[in-house]
Structures are given as structure tokens and as C-alpha cells.
mmCIF file of C-alpha atoms in Angstrom:
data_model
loop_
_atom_site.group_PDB
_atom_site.id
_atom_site.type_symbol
_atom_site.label_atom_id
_atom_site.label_comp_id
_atom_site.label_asym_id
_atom_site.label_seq_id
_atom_site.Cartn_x
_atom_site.Cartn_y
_atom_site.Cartn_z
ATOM 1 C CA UNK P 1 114.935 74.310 117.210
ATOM 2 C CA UNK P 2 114.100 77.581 115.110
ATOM 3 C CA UNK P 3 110.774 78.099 113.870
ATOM 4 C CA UNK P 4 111.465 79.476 110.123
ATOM 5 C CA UNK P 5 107.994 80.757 109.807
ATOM 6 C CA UNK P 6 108.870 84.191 110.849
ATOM 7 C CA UNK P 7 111.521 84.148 108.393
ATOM 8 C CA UNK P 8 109.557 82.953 105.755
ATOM 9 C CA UNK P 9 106.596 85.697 106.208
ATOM 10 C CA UNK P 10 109.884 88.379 106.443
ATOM 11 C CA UNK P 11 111.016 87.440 103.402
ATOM 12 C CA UNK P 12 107.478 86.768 101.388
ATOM 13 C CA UNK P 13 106.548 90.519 102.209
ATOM 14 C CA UNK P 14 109.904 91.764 101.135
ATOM 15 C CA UNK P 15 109.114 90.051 97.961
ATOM 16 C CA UNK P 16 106.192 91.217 97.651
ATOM 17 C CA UNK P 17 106.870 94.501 98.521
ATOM 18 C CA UNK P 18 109.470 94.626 95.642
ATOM 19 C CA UNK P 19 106.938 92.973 93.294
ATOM 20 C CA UNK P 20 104.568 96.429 94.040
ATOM 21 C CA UNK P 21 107.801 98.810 93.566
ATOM 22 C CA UNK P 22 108.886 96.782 89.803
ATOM 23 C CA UNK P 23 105.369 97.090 89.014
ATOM 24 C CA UNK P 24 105.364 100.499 89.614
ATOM 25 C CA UNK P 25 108.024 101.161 87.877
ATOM 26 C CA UNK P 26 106.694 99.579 84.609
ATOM 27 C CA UNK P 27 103.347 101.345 85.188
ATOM 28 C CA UNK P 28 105.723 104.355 85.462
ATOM 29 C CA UNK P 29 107.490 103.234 82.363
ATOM 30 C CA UNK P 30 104.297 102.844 80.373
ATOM 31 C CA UNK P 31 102.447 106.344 81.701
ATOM 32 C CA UNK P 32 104.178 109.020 81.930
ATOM 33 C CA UNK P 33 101.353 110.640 83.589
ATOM 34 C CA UNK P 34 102.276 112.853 86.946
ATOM 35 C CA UNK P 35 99.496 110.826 89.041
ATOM 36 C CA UNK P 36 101.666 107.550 88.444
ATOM 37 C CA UNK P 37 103.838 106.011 91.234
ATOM 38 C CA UNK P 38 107.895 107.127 90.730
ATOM 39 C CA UNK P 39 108.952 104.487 92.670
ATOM 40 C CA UNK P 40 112.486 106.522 92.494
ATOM 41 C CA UNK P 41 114.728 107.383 95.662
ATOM 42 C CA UNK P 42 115.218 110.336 97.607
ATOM 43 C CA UNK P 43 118.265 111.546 96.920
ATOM 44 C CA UNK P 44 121.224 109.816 98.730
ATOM 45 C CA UNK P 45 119.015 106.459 99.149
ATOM 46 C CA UNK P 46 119.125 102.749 97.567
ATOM 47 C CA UNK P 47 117.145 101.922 94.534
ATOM 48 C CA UNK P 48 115.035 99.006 94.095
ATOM 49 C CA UNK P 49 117.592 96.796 93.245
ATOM 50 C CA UNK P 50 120.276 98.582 94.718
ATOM 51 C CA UNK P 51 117.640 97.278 98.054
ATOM 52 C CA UNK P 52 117.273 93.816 96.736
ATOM 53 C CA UNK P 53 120.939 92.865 96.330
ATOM 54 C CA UNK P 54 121.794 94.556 99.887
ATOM 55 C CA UNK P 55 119.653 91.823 100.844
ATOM 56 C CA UNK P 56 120.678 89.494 98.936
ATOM 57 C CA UNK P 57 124.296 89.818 100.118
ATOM 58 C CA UNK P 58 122.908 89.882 103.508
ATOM 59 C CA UNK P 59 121.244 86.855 103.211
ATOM 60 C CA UNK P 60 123.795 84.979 101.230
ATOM 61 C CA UNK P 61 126.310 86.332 104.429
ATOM 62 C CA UNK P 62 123.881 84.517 106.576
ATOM 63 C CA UNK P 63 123.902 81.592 104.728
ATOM 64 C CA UNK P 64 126.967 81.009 104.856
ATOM 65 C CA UNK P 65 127.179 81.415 108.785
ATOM 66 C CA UNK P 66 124.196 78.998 109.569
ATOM 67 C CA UNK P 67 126.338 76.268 107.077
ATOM 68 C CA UNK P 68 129.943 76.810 109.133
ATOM 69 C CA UNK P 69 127.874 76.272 112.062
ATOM 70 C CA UNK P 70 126.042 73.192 110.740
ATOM 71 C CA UNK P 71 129.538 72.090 109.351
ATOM 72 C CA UNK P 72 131.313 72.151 112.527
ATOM 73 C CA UNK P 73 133.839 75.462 111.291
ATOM 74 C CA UNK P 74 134.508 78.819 113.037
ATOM 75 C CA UNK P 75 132.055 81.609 111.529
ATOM 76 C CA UNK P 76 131.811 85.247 111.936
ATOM 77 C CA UNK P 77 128.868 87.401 110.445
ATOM 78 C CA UNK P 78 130.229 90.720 109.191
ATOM 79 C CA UNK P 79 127.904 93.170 107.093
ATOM 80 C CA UNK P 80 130.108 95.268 105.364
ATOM 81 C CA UNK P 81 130.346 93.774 102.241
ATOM 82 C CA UNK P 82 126.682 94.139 101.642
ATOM 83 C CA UNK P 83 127.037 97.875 102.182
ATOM 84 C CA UNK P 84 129.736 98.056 99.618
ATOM 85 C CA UNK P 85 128.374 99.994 96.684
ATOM 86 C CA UNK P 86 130.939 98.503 93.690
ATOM 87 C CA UNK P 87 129.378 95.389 95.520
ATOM 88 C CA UNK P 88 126.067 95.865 95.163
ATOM 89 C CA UNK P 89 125.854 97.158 91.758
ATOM 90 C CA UNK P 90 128.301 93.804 90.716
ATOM 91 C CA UNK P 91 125.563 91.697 92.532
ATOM 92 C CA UNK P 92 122.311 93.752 90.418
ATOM 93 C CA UNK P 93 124.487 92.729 87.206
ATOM 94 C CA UNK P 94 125.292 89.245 87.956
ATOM 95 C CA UNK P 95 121.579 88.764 89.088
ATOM 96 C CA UNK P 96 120.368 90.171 85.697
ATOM 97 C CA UNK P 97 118.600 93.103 87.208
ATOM 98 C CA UNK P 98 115.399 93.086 89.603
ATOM 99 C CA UNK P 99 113.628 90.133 88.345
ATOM 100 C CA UNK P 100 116.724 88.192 89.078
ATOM 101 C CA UNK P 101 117.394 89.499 92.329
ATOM 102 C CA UNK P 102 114.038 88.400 93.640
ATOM 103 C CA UNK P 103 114.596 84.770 92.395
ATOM 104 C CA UNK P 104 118.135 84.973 93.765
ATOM 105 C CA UNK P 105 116.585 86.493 97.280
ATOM 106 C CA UNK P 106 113.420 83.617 97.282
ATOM 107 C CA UNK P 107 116.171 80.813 96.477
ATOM 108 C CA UNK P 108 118.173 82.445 99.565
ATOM 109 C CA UNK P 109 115.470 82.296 101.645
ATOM 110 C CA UNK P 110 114.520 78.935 101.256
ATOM 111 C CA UNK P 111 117.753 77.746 101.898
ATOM 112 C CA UNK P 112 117.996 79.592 104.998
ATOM 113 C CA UNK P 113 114.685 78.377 106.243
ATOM 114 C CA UNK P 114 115.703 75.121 105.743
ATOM 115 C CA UNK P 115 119.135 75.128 107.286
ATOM 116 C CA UNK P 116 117.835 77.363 110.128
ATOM 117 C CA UNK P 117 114.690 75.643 110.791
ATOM 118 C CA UNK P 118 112.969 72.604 111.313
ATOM 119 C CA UNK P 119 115.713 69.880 112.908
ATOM 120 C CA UNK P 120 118.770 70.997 110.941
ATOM 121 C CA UNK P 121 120.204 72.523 113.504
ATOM 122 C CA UNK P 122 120.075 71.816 117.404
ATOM 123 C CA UNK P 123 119.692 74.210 119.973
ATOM 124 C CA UNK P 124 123.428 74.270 120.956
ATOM 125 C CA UNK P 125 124.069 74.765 117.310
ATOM 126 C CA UNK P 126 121.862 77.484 117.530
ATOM 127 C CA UNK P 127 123.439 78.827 120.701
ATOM 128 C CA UNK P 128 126.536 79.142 119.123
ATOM 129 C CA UNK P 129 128.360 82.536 119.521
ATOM 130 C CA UNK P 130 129.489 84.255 116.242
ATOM 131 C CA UNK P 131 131.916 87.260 116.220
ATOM 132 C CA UNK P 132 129.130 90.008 114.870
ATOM 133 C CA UNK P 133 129.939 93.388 112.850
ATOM 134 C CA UNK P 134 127.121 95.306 111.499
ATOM 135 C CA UNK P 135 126.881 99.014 110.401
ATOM 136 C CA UNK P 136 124.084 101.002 108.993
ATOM 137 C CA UNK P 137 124.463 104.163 106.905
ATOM 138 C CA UNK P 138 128.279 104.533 108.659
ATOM 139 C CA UNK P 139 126.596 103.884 111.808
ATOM 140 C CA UNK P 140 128.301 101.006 114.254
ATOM 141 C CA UNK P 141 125.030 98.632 115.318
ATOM 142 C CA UNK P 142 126.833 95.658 117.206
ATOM 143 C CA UNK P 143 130.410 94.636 117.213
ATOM 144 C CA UNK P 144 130.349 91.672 119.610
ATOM 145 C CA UNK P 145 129.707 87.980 119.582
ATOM 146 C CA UNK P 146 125.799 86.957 119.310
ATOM 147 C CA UNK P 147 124.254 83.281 118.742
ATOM 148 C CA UNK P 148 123.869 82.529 115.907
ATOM 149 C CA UNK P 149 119.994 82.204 116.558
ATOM 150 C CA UNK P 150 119.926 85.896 116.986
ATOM 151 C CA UNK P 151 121.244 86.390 113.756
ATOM 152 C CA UNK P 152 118.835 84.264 111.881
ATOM 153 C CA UNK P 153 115.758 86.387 114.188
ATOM 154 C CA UNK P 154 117.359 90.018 113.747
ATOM 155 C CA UNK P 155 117.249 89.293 110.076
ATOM 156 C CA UNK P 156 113.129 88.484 110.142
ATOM 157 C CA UNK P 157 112.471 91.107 112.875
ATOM 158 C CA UNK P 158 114.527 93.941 111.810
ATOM 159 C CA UNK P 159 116.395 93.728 108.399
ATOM 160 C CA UNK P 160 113.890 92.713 106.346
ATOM 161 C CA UNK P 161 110.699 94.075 107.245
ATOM 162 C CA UNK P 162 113.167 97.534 107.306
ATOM 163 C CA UNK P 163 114.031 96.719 103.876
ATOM 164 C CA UNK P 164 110.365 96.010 102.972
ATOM 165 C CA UNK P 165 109.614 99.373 104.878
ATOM 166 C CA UNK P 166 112.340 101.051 102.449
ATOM 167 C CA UNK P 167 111.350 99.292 99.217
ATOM 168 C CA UNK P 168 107.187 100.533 99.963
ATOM 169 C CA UNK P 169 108.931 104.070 100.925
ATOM 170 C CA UNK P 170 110.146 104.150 97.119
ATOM 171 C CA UNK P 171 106.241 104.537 96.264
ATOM 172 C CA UNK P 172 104.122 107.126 96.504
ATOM 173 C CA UNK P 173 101.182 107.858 99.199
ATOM 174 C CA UNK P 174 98.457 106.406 97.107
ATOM 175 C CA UNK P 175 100.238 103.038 95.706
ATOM 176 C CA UNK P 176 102.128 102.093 99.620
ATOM 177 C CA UNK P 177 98.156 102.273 100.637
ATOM 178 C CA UNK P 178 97.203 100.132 97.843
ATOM 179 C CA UNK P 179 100.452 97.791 98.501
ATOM 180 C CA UNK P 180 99.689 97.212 102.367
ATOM 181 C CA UNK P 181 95.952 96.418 102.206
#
């Protein structure tokens, strides 16, 4: 069995993270003043929702390989799409913007906990070697069958608390200290 709880807490702080950044920005929107968080990218980097429906294609990616498992089919887990930037900005308008990507990304992730944790899936199901492909920023990560189980974990250890990392990056100084207390 998988304990989802890691999972969930990855996720909750994402959300929360990009709760701080929206707020920001409507702060932002509402005060002009030069003391206000600009919770705007460096140059060459995601946006807030640009973030949020990277993750949300990542998560619906992982979905869909915890199901073929569960279901008995072949799966592979394969980033790319979720890097894709006519992608992404396809999945912001289909979500309805950043409010709707965090529903979309909370739905995700409690449909992943539950197929992932608890007794949905055994430990052989778990075991289960998928072909893997993941790149960051044009950067080859792993290209190589994993368990599935890793797949699940790498997403609460390292994609999403990155992504929450990225999203609190978008504010200044003064409002990540305020966002992490």
C-alpha cells in the first residue's frame, strides 16, 4: 500500500501557495503602489497559471498511469506534453483561468490519492514498471522504466513542492515570508 498523505500535504501547499500568488495579484490589481507584491515572472519563466496547468497536465498524466495499472493495461508516463506551451495555454483556457485550474488541480489530486492510496492498489500493482520520460527546461531527467510507486512519490517529493517553490518565487521578499509562516 501507498500512504497518500504525502501527496495530499504536496498538493494542499501547492494550492495554497497559488492561493497567496492570485491574491497577490488582485492586491496588485487593486494598488498600484510599488511596495505591492508583482507576483509576475522573470523573464523566460511560467506564470501562475502557466504553473498550475503544467501541473495539472502532470497530474492528469499520472492519473491516467495509476488507472492503466489498476485496469490491468500497459502504461507509460511521458512528460512532454505538459511542457508543451500551445498545451498549456489550451489547458489555462479550458480551465477558465487560475481559479479553475486550482479546482481542476484539487479534483486531480483527490483522485490520485484515492487511486494511489489506501487499498486501491496492491503492492505488486504498485511495483509495476512503467516506461518513464521526463525533461525539465530541455533537460533529459530519466528515460527508463520506474514503478509506478515512484512516480506517484517523485510527484509529492519533487514536482510539486518545486512547483510550490516556483509559484512563492513569483512573489516578492516580503509576501513569500508572509506566505510560509
Amino acid at each position: 500500500m501507498l500512504d497518500a498523505t504525502p501527496l495530499q500535504n504536496a498538493y494542499q501547499a501547492l494550492l495554497d501557495a497559488a492561493a497567496t500568488v492570485a491574491d497577490a495579484a488582485t492586491v496588485t490589481d487593486a494598488d498600484a503602489d510599488a511596495d505591492s507584491p508583482d507576483p509576475a515572472p522573470p523573464h523566460g519563466e511560467w506564470n501562475a497559471d502557466q504553473i498550475l496547468a503544467h501541473v495539472s497536465l502532470v497530474s492528469a498524466a499520472t492519473i491516467a498511469a495509476v488507472a492503466n495499472v489498476a485496469a490491468g493495461a500497459h502504461t507509460t508516463y511521458d512528460n512532454r506534453i505538459a511542457l508543451d506551451a500551445w498545451t498549456i495555454e489550451r489547458t489555462i483556457e479550458h480551465a477558465g483561468g487560475n481559479a479553475g485550474l486550482r479546482d481542476r488541480i484539487g479534483g486531480q489530486a483527490a483522485a490520485l490519492c484515492a487511486l494511489a492510496g489506501g487499498a486501491a492498489l496492491s503492492d505488486a500493482e504498485l511495483s509495476t514498471p512503467a516506461p518513464v520520460r521526463l525533461l525539465s527546461n530541455g533537460t533529459l531527467l530519466a528515460d527508463q522504466p520506474m514503478p509506478l510507486r515512484d512516480i506517484v512519490t517523485g510527484l509529492a517529493d519533487a514536482e510539486l513542492p518545486g512547483h510550490t517553490r516556483q509559484l512563492l518565487d513569483l512573489l516578492p521578499g516580503r509576501a513569500v515570508a508572509e506566505a510560509t509562516r
